PDB file of C-alpha atoms and ligand atoms in Angstrom:
ATOM      1  CA  MET A   1      -4.676  -6.910 140.361  1.00 67.00           C
ATOM      2  CA  LYS A   2      -2.712  -5.413 143.247  1.00 82.00           C
ATOM      3  CA  SER A   3      -1.685  -7.670 146.150  1.00 94.00           C
ATOM      4  CA  ILE A   4      -3.187  -6.883 149.554  1.00 96.00           C
ATOM      5  CA  LEU A   5       0.237  -5.680 150.683  1.00 96.00           C
ATOM      6  CA  ASP A   6       0.575  -3.244 147.748  1.00 97.00           C
ATOM      7  CA  GLU A   7      -2.983  -2.051 148.150  1.00 96.00           C
ATOM      8  CA  THR A   8      -2.515  -1.435 151.878  1.00 97.00           C
ATOM      9  CA  LYS A   9       0.706   0.493 151.289  1.00 97.00           C
ATOM     10  CA  PHE A  10      -0.971   2.480 148.516  1.00 97.00           C
ATOM     11  CA  ILE A  11      -3.955   3.470 150.674  1.00 98.00           C
ATOM     12  CA  MET A  12      -1.770   4.326 153.660  1.00 98.00           C
ATOM     13  CA  LYS A  13       0.352   6.579 151.474  1.00 98.00           C
ATOM     14  CA  LYS A  14      -2.570   8.168 149.658  1.00 97.00           C
ATOM     15  CA  TYR A  15      -4.322   9.127 152.905  1.00 98.00           C
ATOM     16  CA  SER A  16      -1.127   9.669 154.962  1.00 98.00           C
ATOM     17  CA  ILE A  17      -2.131   7.001 157.448  1.00 98.00           C
ATOM     18  CA  LYS A  18       0.129   6.013 160.302  1.00 97.00           C
ATOM     19  CA  ALA A  19      -1.249   3.078 162.273  1.00 97.00           C
ATOM     20  CA  ASN A  20      -2.621   4.277 165.614  1.00 97.00           C
ATOM     21  CA  LYS A  21      -1.255   1.865 168.221  1.00 96.00           C
ATOM     22  CA  SER A  22      -3.643   2.972 170.928  1.00 97.00           C
ATOM     23  CA  LEU A  23      -6.558   1.933 168.691  1.00 98.00           C
ATOM     24  CA  GLY A  24      -4.999  -1.473 168.085  1.00 97.00           C
ATOM     25  CA  GLN A  25      -4.410  -0.752 164.411  1.00 98.00           C
ATOM     26  CA  ASN A  26      -2.551  -3.635 162.790  1.00 98.00           C
ATOM     27  CA  PHE A  27      -3.610  -3.928 159.179  1.00 98.00           C
ATOM     28  CA  LEU A  28      -3.870  -7.399 157.716  1.00 98.00           C
ATOM     29  CA  ILE A  29      -1.719  -7.964 154.612  1.00 98.00           C
ATOM     30  CA  ASN A  30      -1.697 -11.766 154.348  1.00 97.00           C
ATOM     31  CA  GLU A  31      -3.924 -13.002 151.538  1.00 97.00           C
ATOM     32  CA  GLU A  32      -4.020 -16.562 152.878  1.00 97.00           C
ATOM     33  CA  VAL A  33      -5.382 -15.327 156.212  1.00 98.00           C
ATOM     34  CA  VAL A  34      -7.960 -13.091 154.546  1.00 98.00           C
ATOM     35  CA  ASN A  35      -9.189 -16.079 152.530  1.00 98.00           C
ATOM     36  CA  ALA A  36      -9.294 -18.292 155.620  1.00 98.00           C
ATOM     37  CA  ILE A  37     -11.384 -15.740 157.520  1.00 98.00           C
ATOM     38  CA  ILE A  38     -13.795 -15.238 154.643  1.00 98.00           C
ATOM     39  CA  ASP A  39     -14.131 -18.968 153.875  1.00 98.00           C
ATOM     40  CA  SER A  40     -14.652 -20.032 157.466  1.00 98.00           C
ATOM     41  CA  ALA A  41     -17.258 -17.314 158.028  1.00 98.00           C
ATOM     42  CA  ASN A  42     -19.420 -19.120 155.465  1.00 98.00           C
ATOM     43  CA  ILE A  43     -21.058 -15.992 154.083  1.00 98.00           C
ATOM     44  CA  GLU A  44     -24.278 -16.174 152.088  1.00 98.00           C
ATOM     45  CA  LYS A  45     -26.288 -13.662 150.084  1.00 97.00           C
ATOM     46  CA  GLU A  46     -28.978 -13.404 152.762  1.00 97.00           C
ATOM     47  CA  ASP A  47     -26.481 -12.639 155.525  1.00 98.00           C
ATOM     48  CA  LEU A  48     -25.959  -9.423 157.383  1.00 98.00           C
ATOM     49  CA  ILE A  49     -22.295  -9.162 158.296  1.00 98.00           C
ATOM     50  CA  ILE A  50     -21.269  -6.935 161.161  1.00 98.00           C
ATOM     51  CA  GLU A  51     -17.618  -6.019 160.812  1.00 99.00           C
ATOM     52  CA  ILE A  52     -15.980  -4.502 163.866  1.00 98.00           C
ATOM     53  CA  GLY A  53     -12.947  -2.335 163.146  1.00 98.00           C
ATOM     54  CA  PRO A  54     -12.807  -2.467 159.321  1.00 98.00           C
ATOM     55  CA  GLY A  55      -9.763  -0.149 159.253  1.00 98.00           C
ATOM     56  CA  LEU A  56      -8.693   0.404 155.637  1.00 98.00           C
ATOM     57  CA  GLY A  57     -11.313  -2.066 154.410  1.00 98.00           C
ATOM     58  CA  THR A  58      -9.231  -5.139 153.562  1.00 98.00           C
ATOM     59  CA  LEU A  59     -11.820  -7.651 154.798  1.00 98.00           C
ATOM     60  CA  THR A  60     -14.705  -5.337 153.942  1.00 98.00           C
ATOM     61  CA  GLN A  61     -13.961  -5.650 150.229  1.00 97.00           C
ATOM     62  CA  TYR A  62     -14.563  -9.416 150.329  1.00 98.00           C
ATOM     63  CA  LEU A  63     -17.528  -9.150 152.697  1.00 98.00           C
ATOM     64  CA  LEU A  64     -19.304  -6.715 150.377  1.00 98.00           C
ATOM     65  CA  GLU A  65     -18.967  -9.112 147.461  1.00 98.00           C
ATOM     66  CA  LYS A  66     -20.419 -12.058 149.350  1.00 98.00           C
ATOM     67  CA  ALA A  67     -23.005 -10.738 151.808  1.00 98.00           C
ATOM     68  CA  GLY A  68     -26.420  -9.175 151.371  1.00 97.00           C
ATOM     69  CA  LYS A  69     -25.468  -6.347 153.666  1.00 98.00           C
ATOM     70  CA  VAL A  70     -22.386  -5.253 155.609  1.00 98.00           C
ATOM     71  CA  ILE A  71     -22.464  -2.947 158.609  1.00 98.00           C
ATOM     72  CA  CYS A  72     -19.029  -1.687 159.613  1.00 98.00           C
ATOM     73  CA  ILE A  73     -18.410  -0.185 163.024  1.00 98.00           C
ATOM     74  CA  GLU A  74     -15.205   1.844 163.201  1.00 98.00           C
ATOM     75  CA  LEU A  75     -14.067   4.306 165.856  1.00 98.00           C
ATOM     76  CA  ASP A  76     -11.373   6.118 163.851  1.00 98.00           C
ATOM     77  CA  SER A  77     -12.936   8.820 161.673  1.00 97.00           C
ATOM     78  CA  LYS A  78      -9.879   8.813 159.366  1.00 97.00           C
ATOM     79  CA  MET A  79     -10.851   5.262 158.384  1.00 98.00           C
ATOM     80  CA  ILE A  80     -14.441   6.305 157.766  1.00 98.00           C
ATOM     81  CA  ASN A  81     -13.399   8.666 154.977  1.00 97.00           C
ATOM     82  CA  ILE A  82     -11.277   5.992 153.356  1.00 98.00           C
ATOM     83  CA  LEU A  83     -14.066   3.400 153.535  1.00 98.00           C
ATOM     84  CA  LYS A  84     -16.615   5.815 152.068  1.00 98.00           C
ATOM     85  CA  GLU A  85     -14.404   6.634 149.093  1.00 98.00           C
ATOM     86  CA  ARG A  86     -13.135   3.114 148.554  1.00 98.00           C
ATOM     87  CA  PHE A  87     -16.580   1.526 148.528  1.00 98.00           C
ATOM     88  CA  LEU A  88     -18.568   4.340 146.961  1.00 97.00           C
ATOM     89  CA  LEU A  89     -20.133   2.044 144.392  1.00 97.00           C
ATOM     90  CA  TYR A  90     -21.471  -0.534 146.808  1.00 98.00           C
ATOM     91  CA  ASP A  91     -25.064  -0.091 147.937  1.00 97.00           C
ATOM     92  CA  ASN A  92     -24.957  -2.827 150.584  1.00 97.00           C
ATOM     93  CA  LEU A  93     -22.597  -1.034 152.985  1.00 98.00           C
ATOM     94  CA  GLU A  94     -23.481   0.965 156.081  1.00 98.00           C
ATOM     95  CA  ILE A  95     -20.764   2.559 158.186  1.00 98.00           C
ATOM     96  CA  ILE A  96     -21.125   3.502 161.835  1.00 98.00           C
ATOM     97  CA  ASN A  97     -18.472   5.817 163.267  1.00 98.00           C
ATOM     98  CA  GLN A  98     -18.638   4.831 166.922  1.00 98.00           C
ATOM     99  CA  ASP A  99     -17.036   2.814 169.691  1.00 98.00           C
ATOM    100  CA  VAL A 100     -18.437  -0.699 169.164  1.00 98.00           C
ATOM    101  CA  LEU A 101     -18.946  -1.075 172.907  1.00 98.00           C
ATOM    102  CA  LYS A 102     -21.460   1.791 172.782  1.00 98.00           C
ATOM    103  CA  VAL A 103     -23.405   0.642 169.748  1.00 98.00           C
ATOM    104  CA  ASP A 104     -26.906  -0.744 170.279  1.00 98.00           C
ATOM    105  CA  LEU A 105     -26.388  -3.927 168.281  1.00 98.00           C
ATOM    106  CA  LYS A 106     -29.673  -5.443 169.405  1.00 98.00           C
ATOM    107  CA  ARG A 107     -31.636  -2.592 167.820  1.00 97.00           C
ATOM    108  CA  ILE A 108     -29.555  -2.644 164.626  1.00 97.00           C
ATOM    109  CA  ILE A 109     -30.027  -6.380 164.173  1.00 97.00           C
ATOM    110  CA  SER A 110     -33.767  -6.330 164.767  1.00 96.00           C
ATOM    111  CA  GLU A 111     -34.185  -3.400 162.319  1.00 95.00           C
ATOM    112  CA  GLN A 112     -32.281  -5.312 159.671  1.00 95.00           C
ATOM    113  CA  LYS A 113     -34.213  -8.512 160.227  1.00 93.00           C
ATOM    114  CA  ILE A 114     -37.609  -6.826 160.043  1.00 91.00           C
ATOM    115  CA  ASN A 115     -37.416  -6.194 156.289  1.00 81.00           C
ATOM    116  CA  GLY A 116     -37.157  -9.956 155.672  1.00 83.00           C
ATOM    117  CA  LYS A 117     -34.177  -9.841 153.320  1.00 89.00           C
ATOM    118  CA  ILE A 118     -31.706 -10.815 156.028  1.00 95.00           C
ATOM    119  CA  LYS A 119     -31.800 -14.385 157.308  1.00 95.00           C
ATOM    120  CA  ASN A 120     -28.672 -14.696 159.435  1.00 97.00           C
ATOM    121  CA  VAL A 121     -26.363 -12.276 161.157  1.00 98.00           C
ATOM    122  CA  LYS A 122     -22.654 -13.043 161.415  1.00 98.00           C
ATOM    123  CA  VAL A 123     -19.830 -11.084 162.985  1.00 98.00           C
ATOM    124  CA  VAL A 124     -16.537 -11.066 161.099  1.00 98.00           C
ATOM    125  CA  ALA A 125     -13.558  -9.043 162.265  1.00 98.00           C
ATOM    126  CA  ASN A 126      -9.892  -8.566 162.836  1.00 98.00           C
ATOM    127  CA  LEU A 127     -10.522  -7.148 166.290  1.00 98.00           C
ATOM    128  CA  PRO A 128      -8.621  -4.367 168.062  1.00 98.00           C
ATOM    129  CA  TYR A 129      -6.709  -6.488 170.605  1.00 96.00           C
ATOM    130  CA  TYR A 130      -6.869  -4.007 173.477  1.00 96.00           C
ATOM    131  CA  ILE A 131     -10.610  -4.648 173.868  1.00 97.00           C
ATOM    132  CA  THR A 132     -10.982  -8.225 172.609  1.00 97.00           C
ATOM    133  CA  THR A 133     -12.604  -9.593 175.755  1.00 96.00           C
ATOM    134  CA  PRO A 134     -15.163  -6.795 176.331  1.00 97.00           C
ATOM    135  CA  ILE A 135     -16.233  -7.039 172.680  1.00 98.00           C
ATOM    136  CA  ILE A 136     -16.713 -10.816 172.762  1.00 97.00           C
ATOM    137  CA  MET A 137     -18.515 -10.582 176.101  1.00 96.00           C
ATOM    138  CA  LYS A 138     -20.831  -7.908 174.736  1.00 97.00           C
ATOM    139  CA  LEU A 139     -21.652 -10.033 171.695  1.00 97.00           C
ATOM    140  CA  LEU A 140     -22.472 -13.041 173.870  1.00 96.00           C
ATOM    141  CA  GLU A 141     -23.983 -11.600 177.029  1.00 94.00           C
ATOM    142  CA  ASP A 142     -26.331  -9.233 175.192  1.00 95.00           C
ATOM    143  CA  LYS A 143     -27.842 -12.386 173.654  1.00 95.00           C
ATOM    144  CA  LEU A 144     -27.792 -10.939 170.187  1.00 97.00           C
ATOM    145  CA  ASP A 145     -29.531 -12.775 167.416  1.00 97.00           C
ATOM    146  CA  ILE A 146     -26.284 -13.783 165.705  1.00 98.00           C
ATOM    147  CA  GLU A 147     -25.287 -17.088 164.201  1.00 98.00           C
ATOM    148  CA  SER A 148     -21.519 -16.955 164.435  1.00 98.00           C
ATOM    149  CA  ILE A 149     -18.512 -14.839 165.313  1.00 98.00           C
ATOM    150  CA  THR A 150     -15.400 -15.304 163.174  1.00 98.00           C
ATOM    151  CA  VAL A 151     -12.596 -13.196 164.549  1.00 98.00           C
ATOM    152  CA  MET A 152      -8.869 -12.768 164.644  1.00 98.00           C
ATOM    153  CA  ILE A 153      -7.565 -12.065 168.123  1.00 98.00           C
ATOM    154  CA  GLN A 154      -4.343 -12.609 170.063  1.00 98.00           C
ATOM    155  CA  LYS A 155      -3.494 -16.313 170.304  1.00 98.00           C
ATOM    156  CA  GLU A 156      -3.186 -16.380 174.064  1.00 96.00           C
ATOM    157  CA  VAL A 157      -6.753 -15.135 174.514  1.00 97.00           C
ATOM    158  CA  ALA A 158      -8.065 -17.247 171.623  1.00 98.00           C
ATOM    159  CA  ASP A 159      -6.778 -20.457 173.193  1.00 97.00           C
ATOM    160  CA  ARG A 160      -8.550 -19.633 176.457  1.00 97.00           C
ATOM    161  CA  LEU A 161     -11.812 -18.759 174.712  1.00 98.00           C
ATOM    162  CA  ILE A 162     -12.038 -21.958 172.677  1.00 98.00           C
ATOM    163  CA  GLU A 163     -10.820 -24.356 175.385  1.00 97.00           C
ATOM    164  CA  ILE A 164     -13.228 -26.981 176.704  1.00 96.00           C
ATOM    165  CA  PRO A 165     -13.688 -26.294 180.458  1.00 96.00           C
ATOM    166  CA  GLY A 166     -11.296 -28.489 182.425  1.00 93.00           C
ATOM    167  CA  GLY A 167      -8.633 -28.381 179.681  1.00 94.00           C
ATOM    168  CA  LYS A 168      -5.144 -26.874 180.025  1.00 93.00           C
ATOM    169  CA  GLN A 169      -5.976 -23.310 178.924  1.00 95.00           C
ATOM    170  CA  THR A 170      -9.123 -22.967 181.027  1.00 96.00           C
ATOM    171  CA  GLY A 171      -9.804 -19.550 182.549  1.00 96.00           C
ATOM    172  CA  ALA A 172     -13.004 -17.965 183.874  1.00 96.00           C
ATOM    173  CA  ILE A 173     -13.932 -16.757 180.386  1.00 96.00           C
ATOM    174  CA  THR A 174     -13.718 -20.318 178.994  1.00 98.00           C
ATOM    175  CA  TYR A 175     -16.958 -21.193 180.797  1.00 98.00           C
ATOM    176  CA  THR A 176     -18.861 -18.203 179.429  1.00 97.00           C
ATOM    177  CA  VAL A 177     -17.850 -18.881 175.837  1.00 98.00           C
ATOM    178  CA  TYR A 178     -18.569 -22.603 176.197  1.00 98.00           C
ATOM    179  CA  TYR A 179     -21.970 -21.850 177.717  1.00 98.00           C
ATOM    180  CA  TYR A 180     -23.014 -19.800 174.683  1.00 97.00           C
ATOM    181  CA  CYS A 181     -20.949 -21.264 171.827  1.00 98.00           C
ATOM    182  CA  ASP A 182     -19.458 -24.234 170.144  1.00 98.00           C
ATOM    183  CA  SER A 183     -16.036 -23.002 169.116  1.00 98.00           C
ATOM    184  CA  GLU A 184     -13.349 -23.867 166.655  1.00 97.00           C
ATOM    185  CA  LYS A 185      -9.766 -22.847 165.906  1.00 98.00           C
ATOM    186  CA  ILE A 186      -9.308 -21.838 162.282  1.00 98.00           C
ATOM    187  CA  MET A 187      -5.620 -20.940 162.069  1.00 98.00           C
ATOM    188  CA  GLU A 188      -2.642 -19.425 163.800  1.00 98.00           C
ATOM    189  CA  VAL A 189      -1.380 -16.225 162.210  1.00 98.00           C
ATOM    190  CA  PRO A 190       2.268 -15.099 162.274  1.00 96.00           C
ATOM    191  CA  ASN A 191       3.144 -11.531 163.312  1.00 97.00           C
ATOM    192  CA  ASN A 192       4.433 -10.640 159.839  1.00 97.00           C
ATOM    193  CA  SER A 193       0.892 -10.860 158.450  1.00 98.00           C
ATOM    194  CA  PHE A 194       0.260  -7.260 159.526  1.00 98.00           C
ATOM    195  CA  ILE A 195       1.473  -3.697 159.082  1.00 97.00           C
ATOM    196  CA  PRO A 196       2.756  -2.840 161.628  1.00 97.00           C
ATOM    197  CA  GLU A 197       3.623  -6.205 163.174  1.00 97.00           C
ATOM    198  CA  PRO A 198       1.901  -6.767 166.527  1.00 96.00           C
ATOM    199  CA  GLU A 199       3.987  -7.999 169.452  1.00 94.00           C
ATOM    200  CA  VAL A 200       1.867 -11.116 169.886  1.00 95.00           C
ATOM    201  CA  THR A 201       0.937 -14.089 167.722  1.00 97.00           C
ATOM    202  CA  SER A 202      -2.634 -14.040 166.440  1.00 98.00           C
ATOM    203  CA  GLU A 203      -5.272 -16.661 165.822  1.00 98.00           C
ATOM    204  CA  VAL A 204      -8.493 -16.869 163.856  1.00 98.00           C
ATOM    205  CA  ILE A 205     -11.332 -18.560 165.718  1.00 98.00           C
ATOM    206  CA  LYS A 206     -14.973 -19.206 164.974  1.00 98.00           C
ATOM    207  CA  LEU A 207     -17.622 -19.191 167.686  1.00 98.00           C
ATOM    208  CA  LYS A 208     -20.901 -20.772 166.604  1.00 98.00           C
ATOM    209  CA  VAL A 209     -23.668 -19.521 168.862  1.00 98.00           C
ATOM    210  CA  ARG A 210     -25.654 -22.424 170.325  1.00 97.00           C
ATOM    211  CA  ASN A 211     -29.432 -22.580 169.914  1.00 95.00           C
ATOM    212  CA  LYS A 212     -29.602 -23.068 173.640  1.00 93.00           C
ATOM    213  CA  PRO A 213     -26.919 -22.963 176.344  1.00 93.00           C
ATOM    214  CA  VAL A 214     -25.202 -26.205 177.412  1.00 94.00           C
ATOM    215  CA  VAL A 215     -26.580 -26.048 180.962  1.00 96.00           C
ATOM    216  CA  ILE A 216     -29.654 -24.489 182.522  1.00 94.00           C
ATOM    217  CA  ILE A 217     -29.017 -21.647 184.943  1.00 93.00           C
ATOM    218  CA  LYS A 218     -31.604 -19.228 186.287  1.00 89.00           C
ATOM    219  CA  GLU A 219     -29.349 -16.324 187.192  1.00 92.00           C
ATOM    220  CA  GLU A 220     -26.550 -16.291 184.617  1.00 94.00           C
ATOM    221  CA  LYS A 221     -24.966 -13.141 186.012  1.00 94.00           C
ATOM    222  CA  ASN A 222     -24.612 -14.663 189.468  1.00 95.00           C
ATOM    223  CA  PHE A 223     -23.370 -17.923 188.046  1.00 97.00           C
ATOM    224  CA  PHE A 224     -20.583 -16.347 186.002  1.00 96.00           C
ATOM    225  CA  ASN A 225     -19.693 -14.051 188.872  1.00 96.00           C
ATOM    226  CA  MET A 226     -19.157 -17.138 191.025  1.00 97.00           C
ATOM    227  CA  ILE A 227     -16.840 -18.581 188.364  1.00 97.00           C
ATOM    228  CA  LYS A 228     -14.956 -15.274 188.141  1.00 96.00           C
ATOM    229  CA  CYS A 229     -14.441 -15.369 191.911  1.00 97.00           C
ATOM    230  CA  ALA A 230     -13.164 -18.940 191.668  1.00 97.00           C
ATOM    231  CA  PHE A 231     -10.416 -17.728 189.319  1.00 96.00           C
ATOM    232  CA  MET A 232      -9.634 -14.433 191.017  1.00 93.00           C
ATOM    233  CA  GLN A 233      -6.696 -15.728 193.020  1.00 86.00           C
ATOM    234  CA  ARG A 234      -4.235 -17.600 190.874  1.00 79.00           C
ATOM    235  CA  ARG A 235      -2.862 -20.875 192.165  1.00 86.00           C
ATOM    236  CA  LYS A 236      -5.343 -21.035 195.032  1.00 93.00           C
ATOM    237  CA  THR A 237      -7.675 -23.972 195.476  1.00 97.00           C
ATOM    238  CA  LEU A 238     -11.314 -23.596 194.527  1.00 97.00           C
ATOM    239  CA  LEU A 239     -12.268 -23.890 198.200  1.00 97.00           C
ATOM    240  CA  ASN A 240      -9.967 -21.048 199.277  1.00 97.00           C
ATOM    241  CA  SER A 241     -10.914 -18.759 196.389  1.00 97.00           C
ATOM    242  CA  LEU A 242     -14.643 -19.161 196.894  1.00 97.00           C
ATOM    243  CA  THR A 243     -14.228 -18.722 200.656  1.00 97.00           C
ATOM    244  CA  ASN A 244     -12.000 -15.635 200.390  1.00 96.00           C
ATOM    245  CA  THR A 245     -14.400 -13.989 197.946  1.00 96.00           C
ATOM    246  CA  HIS A 246     -17.370 -14.771 200.259  1.00 97.00           C
ATOM    247  CA  ILE A 247     -19.161 -16.972 197.749  1.00 97.00           C
ATOM    248  CA  PHE A 248     -18.976 -19.680 200.409  1.00 97.00           C
ATOM    249  CA  SER A 249     -20.151 -18.104 203.659  1.00 96.00           C
ATOM    250  CA  SER A 250     -17.371 -20.047 205.439  1.00 97.00           C
ATOM    251  CA  LYS A 251     -14.738 -22.659 204.689  1.00 97.00           C
ATOM    252  CA  ASP A 252     -16.930 -25.096 206.525  1.00 97.00           C
ATOM    253  CA  GLN A 253     -19.879 -24.464 204.229  1.00 97.00           C
ATOM    254  CA  GLY A 254     -17.540 -24.858 201.233  1.00 97.00           C
ATOM    255  CA  LEU A 255     -16.214 -28.176 202.512  1.00 97.00           C
ATOM    256  CA  LYS A 256     -19.719 -29.496 203.073  1.00 97.00           C
ATOM    257  CA  ILE A 257     -20.818 -28.507 199.577  1.00 97.00           C
ATOM    258  CA  LEU A 258     -17.761 -30.003 197.868  1.00 98.00           C
ATOM    259  CA  ASN A 259     -18.095 -33.221 199.866  1.00 97.00           C
ATOM    260  CA  ALA A 260     -21.790 -33.490 199.058  1.00 96.00           C
ATOM    261  CA  ILE A 261     -21.109 -33.383 195.329  1.00 96.00           C
ATOM    262  CA  ASP A 262     -17.978 -35.496 195.467  1.00 96.00           C
ATOM    263  CA  ILE A 263     -15.457 -32.845 194.482  1.00 97.00           C
ATOM    264  CA  ASP A 264     -11.961 -33.022 195.982  1.00 97.00           C
ATOM    265  CA  GLU A 265     -11.464 -30.185 198.482  1.00 96.00           C
ATOM    266  CA  ASN A 266      -7.976 -29.478 197.062  1.00 97.00           C
ATOM    267  CA  ILE A 267      -9.122 -29.136 193.469  1.00 97.00           C
ATOM    268  CA  ARG A 268      -8.139 -26.053 191.467  1.00 96.00           C
ATOM    269  CA  PRO A 269     -10.896 -24.178 189.657  1.00 97.00           C
ATOM    270  CA  GLU A 270      -9.580 -24.866 186.150  1.00 96.00           C
ATOM    271  CA  LYS A 271     -10.179 -28.600 186.634  1.00 96.00           C
ATOM    272  CA  LEU A 272     -13.939 -28.168 186.973  1.00 97.00           C
ATOM    273  CA  THR A 273     -16.430 -28.790 184.213  1.00 97.00           C
ATOM    274  CA  ILE A 274     -19.291 -26.351 183.713  1.00 97.00           C
ATOM    275  CA  GLU A 275     -21.623 -28.996 185.145  1.00 97.00           C
ATOM    276  CA  ASP A 276     -19.493 -29.094 188.345  1.00 97.00           C
ATOM    277  CA  PHE A 277     -19.942 -25.341 188.720  1.00 97.00           C
ATOM    278  CA  VAL A 278     -23.696 -25.740 188.197  1.00 97.00           C
ATOM    279  CA  GLU A 279     -23.791 -28.259 191.057  1.00 97.00           C
ATOM    280  CA  ILE A 280     -21.916 -25.902 193.368  1.00 97.00           C
ATOM    281  CA  TYR A 281     -24.100 -22.993 192.322  1.00 97.00           C
ATOM    282  CA  LYS A 282     -27.286 -24.904 193.035  1.00 96.00           C
ATOM    283  CA  LYS A 283     -26.057 -25.913 196.486  1.00 95.00           C
ATOM    284  CA  ILE A 284     -25.303 -22.294 197.368  1.00 95.00           C
ATOM    285  CA  TYR A 285     -28.188 -20.419 195.791  1.00 90.00           C
ATOM    286  CA  GLU A 286     -31.057 -22.744 194.994  1.00 78.00           C
TER     287      GLU A 286
HETATM  288  N1  SAM B 301      -9.941  -4.832 159.721  1.00 92.17           N
HETATM  289  C1  SAM B 301      -8.694  -4.156 159.476  1.00 92.17           C
HETATM  290  C2  SAM B 301      -7.674  -5.133 158.970  1.00 92.17           C
HETATM  291  O1  SAM B 301      -7.887  -6.337 159.138  1.00 92.17           O
HETATM  292  O2  SAM B 301      -6.660  -4.706 158.401  1.00 92.17           O
HETATM  293  C3  SAM B 301      -8.192  -3.419 160.724  1.00 92.17           C
HETATM  294  C4  SAM B 301      -8.048  -4.251 161.952  1.00 92.17           C
HETATM  295  S1  SAM B 301      -7.259  -3.429 163.286  1.00 92.17           S
HETATM  296  C5  SAM B 301      -6.583  -4.839 164.133  1.00 92.17           C
HETATM  297  C6  SAM B 301      -8.567  -2.963 164.395  1.00 92.17           C
HETATM  298  C7  SAM B 301      -9.481  -1.850 163.930  1.00 92.17           C
HETATM  299  O3  SAM B 301     -10.420  -1.577 164.984  1.00 92.17           O
HETATM  300  C8  SAM B 301      -8.808  -0.509 163.638  1.00 92.17           C
HETATM  301  O4  SAM B 301      -9.262  -0.020 162.410  1.00 92.17           O
HETATM  302  C9  SAM B 301      -9.259   0.417 164.764  1.00 92.17           C
HETATM  303  O5  SAM B 301      -9.335   1.774 164.403  1.00 92.17           O
HETATM  304  C10 SAM B 301     -10.619  -0.172 165.099  1.00 92.17           C
HETATM  305  N2  SAM B 301     -11.069   0.110 166.485  1.00 92.17           N
HETATM  306  C11 SAM B 301     -10.321   0.280 167.596  1.00 92.17           C
HETATM  307  N3  SAM B 301     -11.080   0.468 168.673  1.00 92.17           N
HETATM  308  C12 SAM B 301     -12.369   0.410 168.253  1.00 92.17           C
HETATM  309  C13 SAM B 301     -13.632   0.536 168.906  1.00 92.17           C
HETATM  310  N4  SAM B 301     -13.708   0.742 170.225  1.00 92.17           N
HETATM  311  N5  SAM B 301     -14.757   0.444 168.178  1.00 92.17           N
HETATM  312  C14 SAM B 301     -14.687   0.220 166.820  1.00 92.17           C
HETATM  313  N6  SAM B 301     -13.518   0.092 166.157  1.00 92.17           N
HETATM  314  C15 SAM B 301     -12.376   0.177 166.846  1.00 92.17           C
END
């Protein structure tokens, strides 16, 4: 059996493929990483797997063997031809040639679930890094009926996504991911695991979607917008950021709110837990 490296080189040569940098094409060639992604995704026969950016089909091959159905969403039509030929004999593959951000995943998932053969939906992908955050946000904020998201992304972003709010790597996005998911680091991936090598280190993470969010918030959009505003100005205190972005109507109002809930007026936003933000939110809006 050919190694993943040989197979990748063979396919690239056969179809005259040059990786398209602007589409974030870095093809995975490290067998150990492929196995780690597939194992940690915990795929069962009644699963629908949504693979975003299958590229040449390295992960797809394994997904097709393990899952009941695989839906691949790939923007590059050159890849579509390769996937169709490579997996001609599989009857559990559907390929969508579209920008994942424009695909109506909610409709696709409910159609698949209706026939009763699919129990759980899982996302598995080596994502295109230039749109990592919008993709993850779409998967979470659209409240899709998915069980987990196992993805490889750039390490720097991964560490922020899986941080517990208040920890060292906390950013605005940390709160959103924590609200929806219980997350886990699977492994760090060196640059030489890809053709061509990306400029950044990568990481595989698994986000397990919670049955219900960790805190109760009526207007999620408003709540996360407030958190975004808190992080908009780097190195500023929470009080200044929320005042400058007009979340607090005045510094005075901000001071009163922080005092009332016992939060230091000089605190920086990344030190707050999600519960702290809920308290502030309630004081302002409820
Ligand atoms: N899964 C393959 C692998 O592991 O070798 C390829 C991963 S590569 C990092 C990302 C893939 O996402 C590429 O095939 C690229 O063409 C595709 N892609 C880029 N932008 C996309 C988009 N907006 N929607 C769907 N696929 C996209």
